[in-house]
XYZ file of C-alpha atoms in Angstrom:
341
model
C 71.506 104.386 76.733
C 75.184 104.580 75.828
C 77.844 107.499 75.882
C 78.072 107.264 71.688
C 74.547 109.149 71.722
C 76.059 111.729 73.723
C 79.226 112.116 71.906
C 77.493 111.923 68.118
C 75.050 114.942 69.758
C 76.738 117.654 68.089
C 76.873 115.678 64.421
C 73.430 115.137 64.546
C 70.636 117.812 63.776
C 67.962 117.351 66.305
C 65.215 118.528 63.720
C 64.290 115.513 61.123
C 65.488 116.790 57.946
C 67.821 119.627 56.497
C 67.025 122.805 56.908
C 67.733 125.530 54.145
C 68.166 128.875 53.629
C 68.500 131.117 50.474
C 71.965 132.717 49.715
C 70.797 135.466 47.519
C 70.962 133.734 43.952
C 68.013 131.571 44.504
C 70.436 128.812 45.722
C 69.738 126.824 48.801
C 72.344 125.446 51.219
C 71.884 122.979 54.267
C 72.818 124.930 57.727
C 73.247 123.180 60.741
C 71.729 124.435 63.858
C 74.193 126.439 66.279
C 75.272 123.655 68.770
C 73.820 125.282 71.601
C 70.312 126.201 70.363
C 68.816 123.045 71.892
C 69.010 120.906 75.143
C 70.648 118.127 72.896
C 73.035 120.153 71.427
C 74.190 121.763 75.330
C 74.355 118.245 76.410
C 76.821 117.340 73.472
C 78.970 120.358 73.897
C 79.354 119.776 77.489
C 79.937 116.183 76.787
C 82.745 117.014 74.365
C 84.019 119.649 76.784
C 84.360 117.232 79.420
C 86.104 114.168 77.544
C 88.898 117.091 76.031
C 89.293 117.821 79.882
C 89.641 114.626 81.065
C 92.343 113.852 77.842
C 94.592 116.614 79.332
C 96.181 114.459 81.652
C 97.575 115.150 85.047
C 101.040 114.544 87.219
C 101.452 110.792 87.667
C 102.492 109.762 91.415
C 105.862 108.488 91.750
C 104.873 105.275 93.325
C 101.386 103.534 93.272
C 98.748 105.403 95.318
C 96.503 102.381 97.052
C 93.491 104.471 98.519
C 91.010 102.730 100.593
C 87.591 103.642 100.366
C 85.648 102.936 103.221
C 82.576 103.992 105.736
C 80.769 101.218 107.467
C 77.566 103.355 106.930
C 75.598 102.135 104.163
C 74.277 104.234 101.122
C 76.670 107.050 101.378
C 78.106 106.392 97.908
C 81.472 104.392 98.469
C 80.945 102.058 95.248
C 80.010 104.916 93.178
C 82.641 106.829 94.291
C 85.599 103.972 93.834
C 84.081 103.409 90.171
C 83.627 107.247 88.815
C 86.918 108.288 90.346
C 88.793 105.170 88.842
C 87.074 105.888 85.618
C 88.110 109.718 86.107
C 91.552 108.986 86.415
C 91.846 106.360 83.870
C 90.575 109.107 81.774
C 93.179 111.426 82.833
C 95.718 108.860 81.485
C 96.808 107.190 84.903
C 96.653 103.155 84.990
C 93.822 102.372 87.816
C 93.080 98.750 89.174
C 89.689 98.571 91.244
C 89.731 95.972 93.636
C 86.055 95.062 94.677
C 86.026 94.011 98.326
C 82.070 93.938 98.333
C 80.284 90.411 98.221
C 77.578 92.437 96.492
C 79.730 92.741 93.677
C 78.298 96.317 92.890
C 81.743 97.969 91.478
C 82.235 94.967 89.411
C 78.520 95.293 87.815
C 79.111 99.201 87.415
C 82.113 98.520 85.730
C 80.631 96.172 83.298
C 82.759 93.224 84.700
C 81.122 89.446 84.595
C 81.207 88.186 88.237
C 79.129 85.210 88.713
C 80.197 82.314 91.064
C 82.784 80.611 88.260
C 84.503 83.796 87.738
C 87.874 84.304 88.843
C 87.816 86.613 92.017
C 88.949 88.738 94.535
C 87.786 85.766 97.034
C 90.389 83.580 95.162
C 93.119 85.959 95.921
C 92.284 85.813 99.866
C 91.339 82.664 100.207
C 93.119 80.227 98.040
C 96.096 82.351 97.447
C 95.862 82.932 93.841
C 97.863 85.255 92.000
C 96.078 88.645 91.501
C 96.984 88.954 87.897
C 95.047 86.002 87.450
C 91.663 87.883 88.461
C 92.168 91.096 87.169
C 90.124 92.105 83.879
C 90.376 94.921 81.709
C 86.904 97.656 81.941
C 85.140 97.598 78.584
C 85.379 101.226 77.386
C 87.800 102.688 79.389
C 91.144 102.314 78.362
C 93.757 102.052 81.483
C 90.982 100.822 84.087
C 91.173 97.238 85.295
C 88.763 95.608 87.672
C 89.465 92.410 90.295
C 85.919 91.561 90.831
C 83.933 90.099 93.953
C 81.828 86.775 93.759
C 78.972 85.858 95.800
C 81.800 83.561 97.453
C 83.121 86.554 99.100
C 79.968 86.459 101.500
C 82.205 83.616 103.522
C 85.310 85.360 103.464
C 84.957 86.997 106.824
C 85.081 83.285 108.166
C 87.390 81.586 106.243
C 90.099 84.137 106.770
C 89.436 83.686 110.411
C 91.754 80.498 110.726
C 94.528 81.163 107.934
C 97.714 82.393 108.265
C 98.526 86.462 108.194
C 94.869 86.855 107.819
C 94.822 90.355 108.129
C 97.547 91.302 105.051
C 96.697 88.606 102.530
C 95.483 91.258 100.200
C 98.407 93.397 100.792
C 100.850 90.585 99.893
C 99.199 89.911 96.695
C 99.111 93.872 95.403
C 103.013 93.794 96.066
C 103.327 90.444 94.073
C 101.536 92.206 91.257
C 103.961 92.923 88.948
C 102.102 95.043 86.166
C 102.404 99.134 86.725
C 99.699 100.921 88.155
C 98.998 104.928 89.193
C 96.228 103.951 91.558
C 94.669 101.241 93.339
C 91.127 101.660 94.644
C 89.534 99.299 96.811
C 85.785 99.239 97.437
C 85.038 98.260 100.799
C 81.874 96.451 102.603
C 79.678 98.610 104.783
C 81.400 96.769 107.841
C 84.129 96.842 110.051
C 85.269 93.397 109.295
C 88.399 91.029 107.967
C 87.795 92.310 104.570
C 88.043 95.728 105.570
C 91.120 95.171 107.915
C 92.600 93.701 104.701
C 92.082 96.859 102.633
C 93.501 99.006 105.445
C 96.507 96.944 105.658
C 96.968 97.102 101.936
C 96.578 100.966 101.431
C 98.399 103.843 102.854
C 95.475 106.202 101.931
C 91.751 106.444 103.238
C 89.058 107.987 101.433
C 85.963 108.242 103.207
C 82.873 109.192 100.985
C 80.356 111.459 103.240
C 76.771 111.752 102.088
C 75.352 115.462 102.680
C 72.396 113.918 104.818
C 71.051 113.743 108.375
C 73.435 111.508 110.639
C 76.253 111.900 107.973
C 78.856 111.666 110.692
C 77.041 108.992 112.346
C 79.540 105.819 113.153
C 82.813 107.748 111.781
C 84.334 107.966 115.316
C 84.538 104.158 115.154
C 85.911 104.042 111.763
C 88.512 106.473 112.696
C 89.637 104.212 115.497
C 89.822 101.469 113.163
C 92.262 103.329 111.137
C 94.078 104.279 114.296
C 94.261 100.336 115.380
C 95.031 99.498 111.857
C 97.989 102.263 111.884
C 98.929 101.569 115.410
C 99.478 97.620 114.888
C 99.885 96.797 111.382
C 100.178 99.369 108.804
C 102.090 102.497 110.019
C 101.465 104.623 106.916
C 97.866 104.646 107.166
C 96.186 108.001 107.307
C 93.089 109.288 105.824
C 94.016 111.843 102.965
C 90.716 112.217 101.530
C 87.138 113.082 102.766
C 84.753 113.621 99.436
C 80.759 114.849 100.386
C 78.677 113.125 98.048
C 74.781 113.751 97.601
C 74.870 117.437 97.800
C 71.700 118.860 96.988
C 72.432 123.019 96.646
C 68.598 123.615 96.855
C 68.485 122.129 100.733
C 69.832 124.240 103.827
C 70.947 120.756 105.309
C 73.149 119.927 102.459
C 75.286 122.686 103.128
C 75.001 122.474 106.751
C 76.243 119.084 106.893
C 79.128 120.337 104.384
C 80.157 123.067 106.727
C 80.317 120.823 109.383
C 82.290 118.047 107.828
C 84.736 121.246 106.515
C 84.786 122.041 110.128
C 85.980 118.613 111.407
C 88.068 117.485 109.023
C 89.658 120.624 107.513
C 92.000 119.848 104.210
C 91.341 116.406 104.099
C 87.677 117.509 102.968
C 87.991 117.926 98.692
C 86.908 121.290 97.452
C 84.783 119.887 95.173
C 81.553 117.437 96.072
C 79.202 115.147 94.339
C 76.061 116.193 93.495
C 72.578 114.038 93.801
C 72.182 113.126 90.211
C 69.983 110.830 87.956
C 72.452 109.894 85.721
C 75.001 108.774 88.478
C 72.055 106.207 89.654
C 71.212 104.993 86.051
C 74.732 104.093 85.177
C 75.272 101.023 86.773
C 72.407 99.160 85.474
C 73.866 99.902 82.073
C 77.062 98.229 83.111
C 78.660 101.693 82.628
C 80.230 104.636 85.179
C 78.898 108.087 84.676
C 81.766 109.001 82.719
C 80.976 106.829 79.824
C 77.248 106.893 80.328
C 76.479 110.442 80.196
C 80.104 112.540 79.785
C 78.084 116.044 79.994
C 76.187 115.434 82.981
C 77.067 117.348 86.431
C 77.730 113.995 87.968
C 80.327 113.119 85.464
C 81.768 116.725 85.447
C 82.173 116.666 89.050
C 83.963 113.074 89.276
C 86.693 114.418 86.701
C 86.955 117.396 89.057
C 87.226 115.612 92.271
C 89.833 113.397 90.381
C 92.079 116.012 89.314
C 92.289 117.251 92.842
C 93.014 114.262 94.154
C 95.644 113.523 91.329
C 97.398 116.840 92.025
C 97.301 116.396 96.125
C 98.929 113.483 95.148
C 101.821 115.037 94.056
C 103.594 115.270 97.330
C 101.634 112.226 98.678
C 105.384 110.741 99.831
C 105.911 113.663 102.226
C 102.950 112.551 104.460
C 104.797 109.720 106.210
C 107.353 112.315 107.685
C 104.293 114.155 109.594
C 102.535 110.876 110.505
C 102.253 111.913 114.278
C 100.798 115.327 113.317
C 98.459 113.611 111.564
C 97.580 111.089 113.930
C 97.005 113.568 116.598
C 94.987 115.441 114.422
C 93.060 112.633 113.640
C 92.454 111.344 116.890
C 90.955 115.088 117.641
C 88.791 114.538 115.039
C 87.613 110.994 116.600
C 86.978 112.575 119.936
C 85.029 115.942 118.493
C 82.499 113.711 116.450
C 81.707 110.536 119.301
């Protein structure tokens, strides 16, 4: 299934054959049903509204925002968040690059990018010092969205990087040498805190942490925050946790609201107001090589990611002022880290 079906919905009568009504003089005419009289019509209407909102445009950052999507806990929606936020920002008019640093290559799959072992990939950039421009591919169906894919070769990169010069900053150097203009770079990290994740944190200024609204949601976050502190102290003084996104939110359960409340208590203003619901459409989209934005634009998951992207973009208007308050941010995150150990 592709989004074309959803977009075409309003133009298609869901009842086979034309419907007629009398106009008084014995002449009949075809009358389309009201758009929102049927589930298909309502879904199509939502899709049109979602695409319309995406096209409104948002303020563009004054410099490229490099965001590291990290959480060493698996299954929290890192890849899903990366690709759908990237697509949402691109639909809002931004130029966005997704860097897939996970050897599984799920972000590449979700964006419809070929990433078999012979494809030039981020592995070649990190280990072979290949220019980033030679591995970046445009994403089908989403204008302004690009991807540096991951291949299975990346699985051995952790070991191969150990012996290389400037092993922690190879991704940073590649991004700095990339000459194409970009508004956002989103880096999808593996579910670990090894050299690949360290490369991402050295290259980026912002850390985005997806947290699922499930039991043990905050487990392991203390270690992640300590690693952010270490990288900031030794390798990248600009690094800070800028965004927390609640994922897999199920409003029918008390647990979800309790976890959300706990996360907001710990992280405060870093938590986006928008949360991402548990959604079948979000789960289905990658199997079709699509983001939920193109797979089902009118779904609750699509609308939520569009709104989250809007929130991130609006917050980022003053992102360059963050460095002036690095000390205050560091103290705040240290308190959070101590509080959830």
